Each structure stands twice: as C-alpha cells, then as structure tokens.
mmCIF file of C-alpha atoms in Angstrom:
data_model
loop_
_atom_site.group_PDB
_atom_site.id
_atom_site.type_symbol
_atom_site.label_atom_id
_atom_site.label_comp_id
_atom_site.label_asym_id
_atom_site.label_seq_id
_atom_site.Cartn_x
_atom_site.Cartn_y
_atom_site.Cartn_z
ATOM 1 C CA MET A 1 -4.502 34.794 16.279
ATOM 2 C CA ILE A 2 -0.874 33.694 16.268
ATOM 3 C CA VAL A 3 1.290 34.849 13.386
ATOM 4 C CA VAL A 4 4.340 32.760 12.515
ATOM 5 C CA ALA A 5 6.887 34.707 10.481
ATOM 6 C CA GLY A 6 9.192 32.351 8.652
ATOM 7 C CA THR A 7 8.447 29.524 6.278
ATOM 8 C CA GLY A 8 11.570 27.459 6.817
ATOM 9 C CA LEU A 9 11.712 24.099 8.576
ATOM 10 C CA VAL A 10 11.376 25.554 12.084
ATOM 11 C CA GLY A 11 8.533 27.906 11.119
ATOM 12 C CA ARG A 12 6.597 25.175 9.331
ATOM 13 C CA TYR A 13 6.985 22.793 12.243
ATOM 14 C CA ALA A 14 5.836 25.478 14.712
ATOM 15 C CA VAL A 15 2.766 26.242 12.562
ATOM 16 C CA ASP A 16 1.865 22.564 12.499
ATOM 17 C CA GLN A 17 2.208 22.247 16.279
ATOM 18 C CA LEU A 18 0.164 25.368 16.994
ATOM 19 C CA ARG A 19 -2.651 24.275 14.656
ATOM 20 C CA ARG A 20 -2.770 20.885 16.400
ATOM 21 C CA ARG A 21 -3.423 22.756 19.659
ATOM 22 C CA GLY A 22 -6.376 24.496 18.031
ATOM 23 C CA HIS A 23 -4.887 27.943 17.536
ATOM 24 C CA GLU A 24 -5.793 30.125 14.601
ATOM 25 C CA VAL A 25 -2.431 30.514 12.886
ATOM 26 C CA ARG A 26 -1.314 32.661 9.992
ATOM 27 C CA SER A 27 1.985 31.766 8.357
ATOM 28 C CA VAL A 28 3.830 34.573 6.604
ATOM 29 C CA SER A 29 7.270 34.918 5.091
ATOM 30 C CA HIS A 30 10.048 37.241 6.175
ATOM 31 C CA ASN A 31 9.088 39.601 3.321
ATOM 32 C CA THR A 32 5.388 39.830 4.132
ATOM 33 C CA VAL A 33 5.495 40.012 7.924
ATOM 34 C CA ASN A 34 5.183 43.807 7.775
ATOM 35 C CA GLU A 35 1.824 43.437 6.019
ATOM 36 C CA VAL A 36 0.327 41.703 9.072
ATOM 37 C CA ASP A 37 -2.308 43.695 10.927
ATOM 38 C CA PRO A 38 -1.169 43.791 14.592
ATOM 39 C CA VAL A 39 -4.698 44.582 15.797
ATOM 40 C CA LEU A 40 -5.853 41.063 14.935
ATOM 41 C CA THR A 41 -2.702 39.456 16.325
ATOM 42 C CA GLU A 42 -2.104 38.335 19.906
ATOM 43 C CA VAL A 43 1.245 36.558 19.576
ATOM 44 C CA VAL A 44 3.906 36.814 16.884
ATOM 45 C CA LEU A 45 6.429 34.010 16.515
ATOM 46 C CA LEU A 46 9.538 35.135 14.647
ATOM 47 C CA ALA A 47 11.173 32.105 13.033
ATOM 48 C CA HIS A 48 12.763 33.643 9.955
ATOM 49 C CA ALA A 49 16.413 34.137 9.063
ATOM 50 C CA GLY A 50 18.106 37.454 9.724
ATOM 51 C CA ASP A 51 17.667 39.970 12.514
ATOM 52 C CA HIS A 52 14.446 39.978 14.535
ATOM 53 C CA VAL A 53 14.875 43.164 16.519
ATOM 54 C CA ARG A 54 13.060 45.600 14.197
ATOM 55 C CA THR A 55 10.073 43.327 13.682
ATOM 56 C CA ALA A 56 9.927 42.505 17.394
ATOM 57 C CA ARG A 57 9.906 46.213 18.327
ATOM 58 C CA ARG A 58 7.147 46.959 15.818
ATOM 59 C CA PHE A 59 4.854 44.238 17.143
ATOM 60 C CA LEU A 60 5.588 45.004 20.801
ATOM 61 C CA GLU A 61 4.684 48.659 20.235
ATOM 62 C CA ALA A 62 1.492 47.519 18.522
ATOM 63 C CA GLY A 63 0.513 45.496 21.601
ATOM 64 C CA CYS A 64 1.465 41.936 20.613
ATOM 65 C CA HIS A 65 3.413 39.369 22.602
ATOM 66 C CA VAL A 66 6.488 38.218 20.690
ATOM 67 C CA VAL A 67 8.487 34.988 20.647
ATOM 68 C CA SER A 68 11.811 34.993 18.812
ATOM 69 C CA VAL A 69 13.884 31.946 17.864
ATOM 70 C CA SER A 70 16.934 34.057 17.045
ATOM 71 C CA ASP A 71 20.229 32.589 18.190
ATOM 72 C CA ASP A 72 22.518 35.212 16.684
ATOM 73 C CA THR A 73 24.485 36.845 19.492
ATOM 74 C CA LYS A 74 24.197 40.427 18.169
ATOM 75 C CA ASP A 75 20.480 40.047 17.482
ATOM 76 C CA VAL A 76 19.889 38.507 20.916
ATOM 77 C CA LEU A 77 21.703 41.416 22.581
ATOM 78 C CA ALA A 78 19.554 43.874 20.616
ATOM 79 C CA LEU A 79 16.404 41.957 21.588
ATOM 80 C CA LEU A 80 17.395 42.033 25.277
ATOM 81 C CA ASP A 81 17.640 45.822 24.919
ATOM 82 C CA LEU A 82 13.911 45.926 24.093
ATOM 83 C CA HIS A 83 13.054 45.395 27.774
ATOM 84 C CA GLY A 84 11.968 49.014 28.166
ATOM 85 C CA ASP A 85 9.802 48.839 25.036
ATOM 86 C CA ALA A 86 8.156 45.633 26.289
ATOM 87 C CA LEU A 87 7.488 47.105 29.722
ATOM 88 C CA ALA A 88 6.043 50.276 28.183
ATOM 89 C CA ALA A 89 3.737 48.182 26.003
ATOM 90 C CA GLY A 90 2.855 45.807 28.847
ATOM 91 C CA ARG A 91 3.790 42.850 26.644
ATOM 92 C CA THR A 92 6.192 39.923 26.855
ATOM 93 C CA LEU A 93 9.062 39.187 24.508
ATOM 94 C CA ILE A 94 10.575 35.702 24.850
ATOM 95 C CA VAL A 95 14.046 35.659 23.309
ATOM 96 C CA GLY A 96 15.855 32.602 21.995
ATOM 97 C CA ALA A 97 12.979 30.118 22.112
ATOM 98 C CA ALA A 98 14.591 27.370 20.051
ATOM 99 C CA CYS A 99 16.898 24.512 21.051
ATOM 100 C CA SER A 100 20.054 26.207 22.246
ATOM 101 C CA PRO A 101 19.115 28.763 23.456
ATOM 102 C CA GLY A 102 15.554 27.823 24.409
ATOM 103 C CA LEU A 103 15.130 24.236 25.525
ATOM 104 C CA SER A 104 18.527 24.568 27.230
ATOM 105 C CA GLY A 105 17.098 27.192 29.622
ATOM 106 C CA LEU A 106 14.112 24.988 30.420
ATOM 107 C CA LEU A 107 16.427 22.063 31.215
ATOM 108 C CA VAL A 108 18.562 24.285 33.467
ATOM 109 C CA SER A 109 15.380 25.196 35.352
ATOM 110 C CA TYR A 110 14.312 21.533 35.527
ATOM 111 C CA LEU A 111 17.712 20.289 36.727
ATOM 112 C CA GLY A 112 18.240 23.257 39.048
ATOM 113 C CA ALA A 113 15.228 22.165 41.101
ATOM 114 C CA LYS A 114 17.158 19.031 42.064
ATOM 115 C CA PHE A 115 19.758 21.074 43.981
ATOM 116 C CA GLU A 116 19.758 23.127 47.148
ATOM 117 C CA SER A 117 21.816 25.618 45.149
ATOM 118 C CA PHE A 118 23.486 25.457 41.739
ATOM 119 C CA ASP A 119 26.181 27.657 40.301
ATOM 120 C CA GLU A 120 27.482 26.085 37.080
ATOM 121 C CA VAL A 121 25.824 25.376 33.736
ATOM 122 C CA HIS A 122 27.591 23.797 30.772
ATOM 123 C CA ILE A 123 25.693 23.380 27.516
ATOM 124 C CA ALA A 124 26.599 21.474 24.357
ATOM 125 C CA VAL A 125 24.601 21.328 21.143
ATOM 126 C CA HIS A 126 24.889 19.248 18.004
ATOM 127 C CA GLY A 127 23.298 19.631 14.577
ATOM 128 C CA THR A 128 21.418 22.249 12.618
ATOM 129 C CA GLY A 129 17.799 22.874 11.686
ATOM 130 C CA GLY A 130 17.316 24.185 8.169
ATOM 131 C CA PRO A 131 19.800 25.711 5.718
ATOM 132 C CA GLU A 132 19.780 29.115 7.451
ATOM 133 C CA CYS A 133 20.593 27.411 10.744
ATOM 134 C CA ALA A 134 23.470 25.585 9.053
ATOM 135 C CA ARG A 135 24.867 28.904 7.773
ATOM 136 C CA GLN A 136 24.628 30.302 11.293
ATOM 137 C CA HIS A 137 26.451 27.222 12.651
ATOM 138 C CA HIS A 138 29.224 27.767 10.107
ATOM 139 C CA GLU A 139 29.696 31.341 11.299
ATOM 140 C CA VAL A 140 29.698 30.665 15.055
ATOM 141 C CA LEU A 141 33.035 28.872 14.786
ATOM 142 C CA SER A 142 34.836 31.951 13.476
ATOM 143 C CA GLY A 143 33.930 34.652 15.990
ATOM 144 C CA THR A 144 34.533 35.182 19.665
ATOM 145 C CA ALA A 145 32.990 32.813 22.178
ATOM 146 C CA LEU A 146 31.450 34.188 25.334
ATOM 147 C CA GLY A 147 31.379 32.390 28.645
ATOM 148 C CA TRP A 148 30.605 33.542 32.161
ATOM 149 C CA HIS A 149 33.362 32.819 34.654
ATOM 150 C CA GLU A 150 33.356 34.117 38.223
ATOM 151 C CA ASP A 151 31.588 37.454 37.742
ATOM 152 C CA ASP A 152 33.071 38.316 34.373
ATOM 153 C CA TRP A 153 32.558 37.556 30.697
ATOM 154 C CA LEU A 154 35.283 35.302 29.385
ATOM 155 C CA ARG A 155 36.132 35.903 25.717
ATOM 156 C CA ARG A 156 37.910 33.112 23.873
ATOM 157 C CA PRO A 157 38.402 32.370 20.162
ATOM 158 C CA ALA A 158 35.525 30.357 18.750
ATOM 159 C CA GLY A 159 36.673 26.905 17.743
ATOM 160 C CA SER A 160 38.891 26.507 20.800
ATOM 161 C CA GLY A 161 38.268 24.554 24.009
ATOM 162 C CA ARG A 162 37.764 21.074 22.578
ATOM 163 C CA GLU A 163 35.700 18.801 24.810
ATOM 164 C CA LEU A 164 34.243 15.383 24.119
ATOM 165 C CA CYS A 165 30.548 15.515 25.032
ATOM 166 C CA TRP A 166 28.125 12.605 25.282
ATOM 167 C CA PHE A 167 24.678 13.245 23.842
ATOM 168 C CA PRO A 168 21.661 10.907 23.999
ATOM 169 C CA GLU A 169 21.599 8.202 21.333
ATOM 170 C CA PRO A 170 21.725 8.048 18.352
ATOM 171 C CA ILE A 171 24.165 10.977 18.453
ATOM 172 C CA GLY A 172 26.526 9.667 21.134
ATOM 173 C CA SER A 173 29.933 11.274 21.588
ATOM 174 C CA ARG A 174 30.982 14.379 19.660
ATOM 175 C CA ASP A 175 33.886 16.775 19.879
ATOM 176 C CA CYS A 176 32.520 20.151 20.915
ATOM 177 C CA TYR A 177 34.149 23.573 20.836
ATOM 178 C CA ARG A 178 33.464 27.058 22.096
ATOM 179 C CA GLY A 179 31.417 29.088 19.647
ATOM 180 C CA ASP A 180 29.869 32.503 19.175
ATOM 181 C CA LEU A 181 26.685 31.204 20.823
ATOM 182 C CA ALA A 182 23.901 33.174 22.491
ATOM 183 C CA ASP A 183 23.220 30.591 25.183
ATOM 184 C CA PRO A 184 25.515 32.059 27.878
ATOM 185 C CA LEU A 185 23.850 35.483 27.472
ATOM 186 C CA LEU A 186 20.340 34.115 27.897
ATOM 187 C CA VAL A 187 21.156 31.605 30.635
ATOM 188 C CA LYS A 188 22.809 34.436 32.573
ATOM 189 C CA HIS A 189 19.735 36.588 31.927
ATOM 190 C CA ALA A 190 17.424 33.895 33.311
ATOM 191 C CA PHE A 191 19.712 32.742 36.152
ATOM 192 C CA PRO A 192 21.724 35.786 37.253
ATOM 193 C CA HIS A 193 23.186 34.008 40.303
ATOM 194 C CA LEU A 194 25.272 31.547 38.250
ATOM 195 C CA GLY A 195 29.044 31.621 38.665
ATOM 196 C CA ARG A 196 30.079 29.715 35.536
ATOM 197 C CA ILE A 197 28.350 29.267 32.185
ATOM 198 C CA SER A 198 29.807 27.730 29.049
ATOM 199 C CA ALA A 199 28.324 26.720 25.710
ATOM 200 C CA ARG A 200 29.850 24.540 23.046
ATOM 201 C CA THR A 201 28.822 23.291 19.656
ATOM 202 C CA SER A 202 29.880 20.101 17.933
ATOM 203 C CA ALA A 203 32.136 20.486 14.925
ATOM 204 C CA THR A 204 34.349 18.411 12.724
ATOM 205 C CA ARG A 205 37.960 19.230 11.881
ATOM 206 C CA ARG A 206 36.813 20.430 8.463
ATOM 207 C CA ASP A 207 34.242 22.744 10.095
ATOM 208 C CA ARG A 208 36.963 24.353 12.168
ATOM 209 C CA LEU A 209 39.488 24.700 9.376
ATOM 210 C CA THR A 210 36.981 26.222 6.973
ATOM 211 C CA ALA A 211 35.092 28.351 9.518
ATOM 212 C CA ARG A 212 36.542 31.601 8.191
ATOM 213 C CA LEU A 213 35.835 30.706 4.572
ATOM 214 C CA PRO A 214 32.496 30.715 2.762
ATOM 215 C CA MET A 215 30.590 27.431 3.139
ATOM 216 C CA LEU A 216 32.226 24.954 0.761
ATOM 217 C CA THR A 217 29.233 22.614 0.517
ATOM 218 C CA PRO A 218 25.584 23.692 0.445
ATOM 219 C CA PRO A 219 23.615 22.922 3.624
ATOM 220 C CA ARG A 220 21.079 20.112 3.642
ATOM 221 C CA VAL A 221 17.614 21.337 2.707
ATOM 222 C CA GLY A 222 15.941 18.916 5.120
ATOM 223 C CA GLY A 223 18.134 19.743 8.112
ATOM 224 C CA ASP A 224 19.673 17.013 10.196
ATOM 225 C CA MET A 225 19.594 15.289 13.551
ATOM 226 C CA GLY A 226 20.207 17.537 16.507
ATOM 227 C CA ALA A 227 20.998 16.972 20.136
ATOM 228 C CA LEU A 228 21.294 19.011 23.275
ATOM 229 C CA ARG A 229 23.183 18.278 26.486
ATOM 230 C CA VAL A 230 22.811 20.422 29.605
ATOM 231 C CA GLU A 231 25.009 19.855 32.631
ATOM 232 C CA VAL A 232 24.224 21.599 35.916
ATOM 233 C CA ARG A 233 26.541 21.522 38.924
ATOM 234 C CA GLY A 234 25.622 22.542 42.436
ATOM 235 C CA VAL A 235 25.221 21.507 46.034
ATOM 236 C CA ARG A 236 22.897 18.771 47.254
ATOM 237 C CA ALA A 237 22.881 17.388 50.795
ATOM 238 C CA GLY A 238 25.968 19.446 51.521
ATOM 239 C CA GLU A 239 28.034 17.906 48.693
ATOM 240 C CA ARG A 240 28.914 18.905 45.130
ATOM 241 C CA ALA A 241 26.713 17.105 42.624
ATOM 242 C CA VAL A 242 26.175 17.013 38.860
ATOM 243 C CA GLU A 243 22.947 16.522 36.894
ATOM 244 C CA VAL A 244 22.842 16.046 33.117
ATOM 245 C CA ALA A 245 19.828 16.136 30.807
ATOM 246 C CA GLY A 246 19.508 16.090 27.066
ATOM 247 C CA THR A 247 17.553 15.190 23.987
ATOM 248 C CA ALA A 248 18.194 13.950 20.455
ATOM 249 C CA HIS A 249 15.743 14.628 17.611
ATOM 250 C CA PRO A 250 15.822 16.427 14.279
ATOM 251 C CA MET A 251 16.964 19.933 15.191
ATOM 252 C CA ALA A 252 14.057 21.654 13.411
ATOM 253 C CA GLN A 253 11.642 19.527 15.435
ATOM 254 C CA ILE A 254 13.297 20.508 18.740
ATOM 255 C CA ALA A 255 13.417 24.206 17.840
ATOM 256 C CA GLY A 256 9.919 24.269 16.312
ATOM 257 C CA SER A 257 8.377 22.473 19.292
ATOM 258 C CA THR A 258 10.046 24.815 21.787
ATOM 259 C CA ALA A 259 8.991 27.924 19.872
ATOM 260 C CA ALA A 260 5.419 26.668 19.453
ATOM 261 C CA SER A 261 5.131 25.755 23.142
ATOM 262 C CA ALA A 262 6.391 29.190 24.212
ATOM 263 C CA ALA A 263 3.878 30.918 21.922
ATOM 264 C CA HIS A 264 1.099 28.559 23.065
ATOM 265 C CA GLU A 265 1.828 29.305 26.725
ATOM 266 C CA LEU A 266 1.896 33.080 26.160
ATOM 267 C CA ARG A 267 -1.498 32.963 24.464
ATOM 268 C CA ARG A 268 -2.957 30.496 26.968
ATOM 269 C CA GLN A 269 -1.936 32.576 29.985
ATOM 270 C CA ALA A 270 -3.287 35.759 28.377
ATOM 271 C CA HIS A 271 -6.522 33.953 27.494
ATOM 272 C CA PHE A 272 -7.077 32.835 31.093
ATOM 273 C CA GLY A 273 -6.416 36.324 32.447
ATOM 274 C CA THR A 274 -3.080 35.410 34.035
ATOM 275 C CA PRO A 275 -0.677 37.026 31.593
ATOM 276 C CA ILE A 276 3.020 36.402 31.990
ATOM 277 C CA ALA A 277 4.937 39.373 33.402
ATOM 278 C CA PRO A 278 5.775 41.981 30.756
ATOM 279 C CA GLY A 279 9.365 42.502 29.699
ATOM 280 C CA VAL A 280 12.067 40.581 27.913
ATOM 281 C CA LEU A 281 12.434 37.007 29.158
ATOM 282 C CA ALA A 282 14.506 33.962 28.337
ATOM 283 C CA LEU A 283 13.153 30.445 28.788
ATOM 284 C CA GLY A 284 14.059 29.257 32.272
ATOM 285 C CA ASP A 285 13.337 32.654 33.830
ATOM 286 C CA ALA A 286 11.598 32.205 37.187
ATOM 287 C CA VAL A 287 8.537 34.242 36.119
ATOM 288 C CA LEU A 288 7.770 31.764 33.315
ATOM 289 C CA PRO A 289 5.833 28.511 33.839
ATOM 290 C CA ASN A 290 8.895 26.537 32.757
ATOM 291 C CA ASN A 291 7.628 23.094 33.729
ATOM 292 C CA ASP A 292 4.370 23.685 31.856
ATOM 293 C CA ILE A 293 6.302 24.681 28.737
ATOM 294 C CA LEU A 294 8.660 21.698 29.076
ATOM 295 C CA ASP A 295 5.714 19.348 29.562
ATOM 296 C CA ASP A 296 4.059 20.838 26.482
ATOM 297 C CA ILE A 297 7.233 20.242 24.456
ATOM 298 C CA MET A 298 7.313 16.626 25.627
ATOM 299 C CA GLN A 299 3.681 16.212 24.569
ATOM 300 C CA THR A 300 4.794 16.914 20.993
ATOM 301 C CA GLY A 301 6.995 13.807 21.096
ATOM 302 C CA ILE A 302 10.303 15.304 22.222
ATOM 303 C CA ARG A 303 11.958 12.827 24.601
ATOM 304 C CA ILE A 304 13.872 14.442 27.439
ATOM 305 C CA GLN A 305 16.426 12.174 29.033
ATOM 306 C CA VAL A 306 18.708 12.397 32.059
ATOM 307 C CA PHE A 307 22.072 10.712 32.374
ATOM 308 C CA GLN A 308 22.229 8.340 35.312
ATOM 309 C CA GLY A 309 25.579 6.844 36.187
ATOM 310 C CA VAL A 310 29.186 7.844 36.625
ATOM 311 C CA HIS A 311 30.474 10.637 34.391
ATOM 312 C CA MET B 1 61.813 39.323 -4.812
ATOM 313 C CA LYS B 2 63.827 37.485 -2.193
ATOM 314 C CA PHE B 3 61.913 39.296 0.550
ATOM 315 C CA ILE B 4 58.554 38.307 -0.954
ATOM 316 C CA ARG B 5 59.636 34.664 -1.212
ATOM 317 C CA ARG B 6 60.739 34.684 2.413
ATOM 318 C CA ALA B 7 57.505 36.327 3.519
ATOM 319 C CA LEU B 8 55.419 33.762 1.609
ATOM 320 C CA LEU B 9 57.501 30.941 3.079
ATOM 321 C CA ALA B 10 57.030 32.332 6.596
ATOM 322 C CA LEU B 11 53.278 32.648 6.021
ATOM 323 C CA GLY B 12 53.113 29.098 4.693
ATOM 324 C CA VAL B 13 55.016 27.664 7.653
ATOM 325 C CA ALA B 14 52.866 29.685 10.089
ATOM 326 C CA GLY B 15 49.695 28.437 8.361
ATOM 327 C CA ALA B 16 50.862 24.818 8.497
ATOM 328 C CA ILE B 17 51.682 25.095 12.194
ATOM 329 C CA ALA B 18 48.350 26.807 12.911
ATOM 330 C CA ALA B 19 46.468 24.075 11.019
ATOM 331 C CA ALA B 20 48.332 21.338 12.900
ATOM 332 C CA LEU B 21 47.580 22.989 16.235
ATOM 333 C CA ARG B 22 43.949 23.444 15.300
ATOM 334 C CA VAL B 23 43.273 19.815 14.415
ATOM 335 C CA LYS B 24 45.363 18.176 17.118
ATOM 336 C CA GLY B 25 43.860 17.233 20.436
ATOM 337 C CA LYS B 26 43.279 14.340 22.703
ATOM 338 C CA GLY B 27 40.085 12.403 23.199
ATOM 339 C CA GLY B 28 37.919 12.661 26.281
ATOM 340 C CA VAL B 29 36.995 10.049 28.814
ATOM 341 C CA PRO B 30 33.719 8.220 28.101
ATOM 342 C CA PRO B 31 31.145 7.799 30.866
ATOM 343 C CA GLN B 32 32.289 4.947 33.105
ATOM 344 C CA GLN B 33 28.858 3.428 33.662
ATOM 345 C CA GLY B 34 25.170 4.266 33.364
ATOM 346 C CA GLY B 35 23.130 5.655 30.531
ATOM 347 C CA TRP B 36 20.331 7.926 29.412
ATOM 348 C CA ARG B 37 16.859 7.450 30.914
ATOM 349 C CA ASP B 38 13.602 9.085 29.828
ATOM 350 C CA ILE B 39 12.055 11.452 32.357
ATOM 351 C CA ALA B 40 8.417 11.653 33.293
ATOM 352 C CA SER B 41 6.401 14.833 32.851
ATOM 353 C CA PRO B 42 7.933 17.630 34.952
ATOM 354 C CA LYS B 43 4.475 18.881 35.971
#
C-alpha cells in the first residue's frame, strides 16, 4: 500500500495518479499520518505543508520507503541528514520530488546525456501549486539564496540577480531572481561533479518589495500555472554547448505527477525484486531509473519541451 | 526631537533609495530564433 500524507492540491493529484496506475492508496492528512500502521505500508509519499523530517524518520525506521515533496531549504537539509537512518533501515528516501526540485533533476539527467561532459546547471521556476506552496514562494524571496560556484557555496540576498528567463508557452518570458530555493542543494547532491549551479524563481516587483512582510493578498485556492526551465552547459564535440528543456502546466499537476511517479517507481522496483539502492537520493541521481520516471511523468500528460534555436 | 526627526528622515530617504534600487533593472535579450519543441519518450 502507498500512503499519501497531505490532502492539498499536490497530494490529491498524486493520489489520483497512483490510483490510475492500480496502486492501493490511502490518503491521510498531516494530522492523521501518525495513525498509519507502517507494517501495512510499503511507500509513504509526504505531500503536506510543514517539515517532513520527523515523519520521514519514523517511517524509514519502520521499514517504509519514503518520498518527500518538501522544497524548504532547512527541511531538505534535515532530510539529507537521514542518509544514515535510511542505510540502517535498508530503505530509500527520495527528497524533493516535486517540480523544482524534482522534475528539474530529471531534466538535468536527461539533458546531461547529450554532452560528453557538463558542468553548469541553471534552473528557473515560475508559479505555485496550492496555497501552502504560494506561502513558501512568498518566503523564498526574503532569505539567503544558495548557489554553487567553483567549489564553494555562494550566498546572495534572495530577490537579487534579476534575469529574464524564457519558459515554454503560455508562460513565455518572466523576470526571475535568486531565492532561498532547495534546488542547488539537491542538484549538487545528485550531480556532485558540477562546477556551477544556480536557481531562480519568477517574481513581480510587488513580490520583491513585500517579501519581508506578511502576504498582503490570500493565495489562490486552486493554484496557478507553473513552468520550469532547466539549462545545462557542457562540452560536446570539443566545443561548449547549451541545452535547455522545460515544461508549462498547472504547478500542482507537475509536482503531483513527479511525486506520484517517484513513489510508483519505488514500489515497482521493490515489487520486481530490484529495489533501488537504500539511502537518501534526489531525482537525477545516477542510481535512480531517471528516464523511466521521466517517461512515467510524460505518460500523465506532462509535456516536456526542449528549446531549439539561438539563445 | 530634532534628532528623531533627522533619524526618521534618514530612514525614509534610505528606504526610498533601497526601493528604487530594488525595482530598477534592465530587460534581457529574447531568443533570437527558434522555439520550444516537444520531446519523445526518453526511454
């Protein structure tokens, strides 16, 4: 059985996708997840607001595989620290299985295969899933943004580093800024050889000016359109080259599909006696069947596109 | 009283300058040619 903890937009979408694949799924809220019997559970998908680390540790120790959609930097760092717990339990914890992080790592893996070697990844994301995701987006513009630059973590104020990024239609061009995003941490975790990693999020001038204040307008209950753009730079045929991929769909659909596909793959591999290596993993990690997961996401209707032309 | 007024004025001017710096910026360069194309299954 797969347990999905979280009844927001992303959780509900993931439940729907998993049931369509024929899994027995139990949907529980953040408050009732501790009442779940781990003995009957193979995979737990954490898609609720707030920190995931305590719940993830509990289920790992009880012998369950865990998928977390958390994109909060502190929570992601705490989840990465559960590597020892996961190894001891012989179970897998996939961290950040949403859009960015999540699908971004899969696209890095997909684009990276087009190079002889690649050393730079630049990610931009637009939009929010449900209301909790919108609150998170509001906060990421007021912290410290992490980036990886030549063997060191680069710390810059969130909201700085304006860059105009082109996303697939209907989103098009958006101003994007550095943010307190977890993507650099997880991309570095999955691709330790990279020399430069940056992540940006789209924002309006009002978003940036009010980032340090409480949210002035309530977030949309139904979420909104999201988009992801992943740019990989490397060497091909002896020359520097750039590859860009992206997608544009409702953000909850992107995140829910990615989370459901990660959980589906964990259960499928365990079912066929070829379990994924234990430990803490990020999507894109070489030990994961990244192309299978990406293909599974595309089967749910998510269009992945590449930019062909002159940048 | 005079000191407080001056401090508030300094804070106000600093805030205005910070706000101006935060919203200013120049646009980027759009892609020169090409577009987005769907990919086939990666499997």
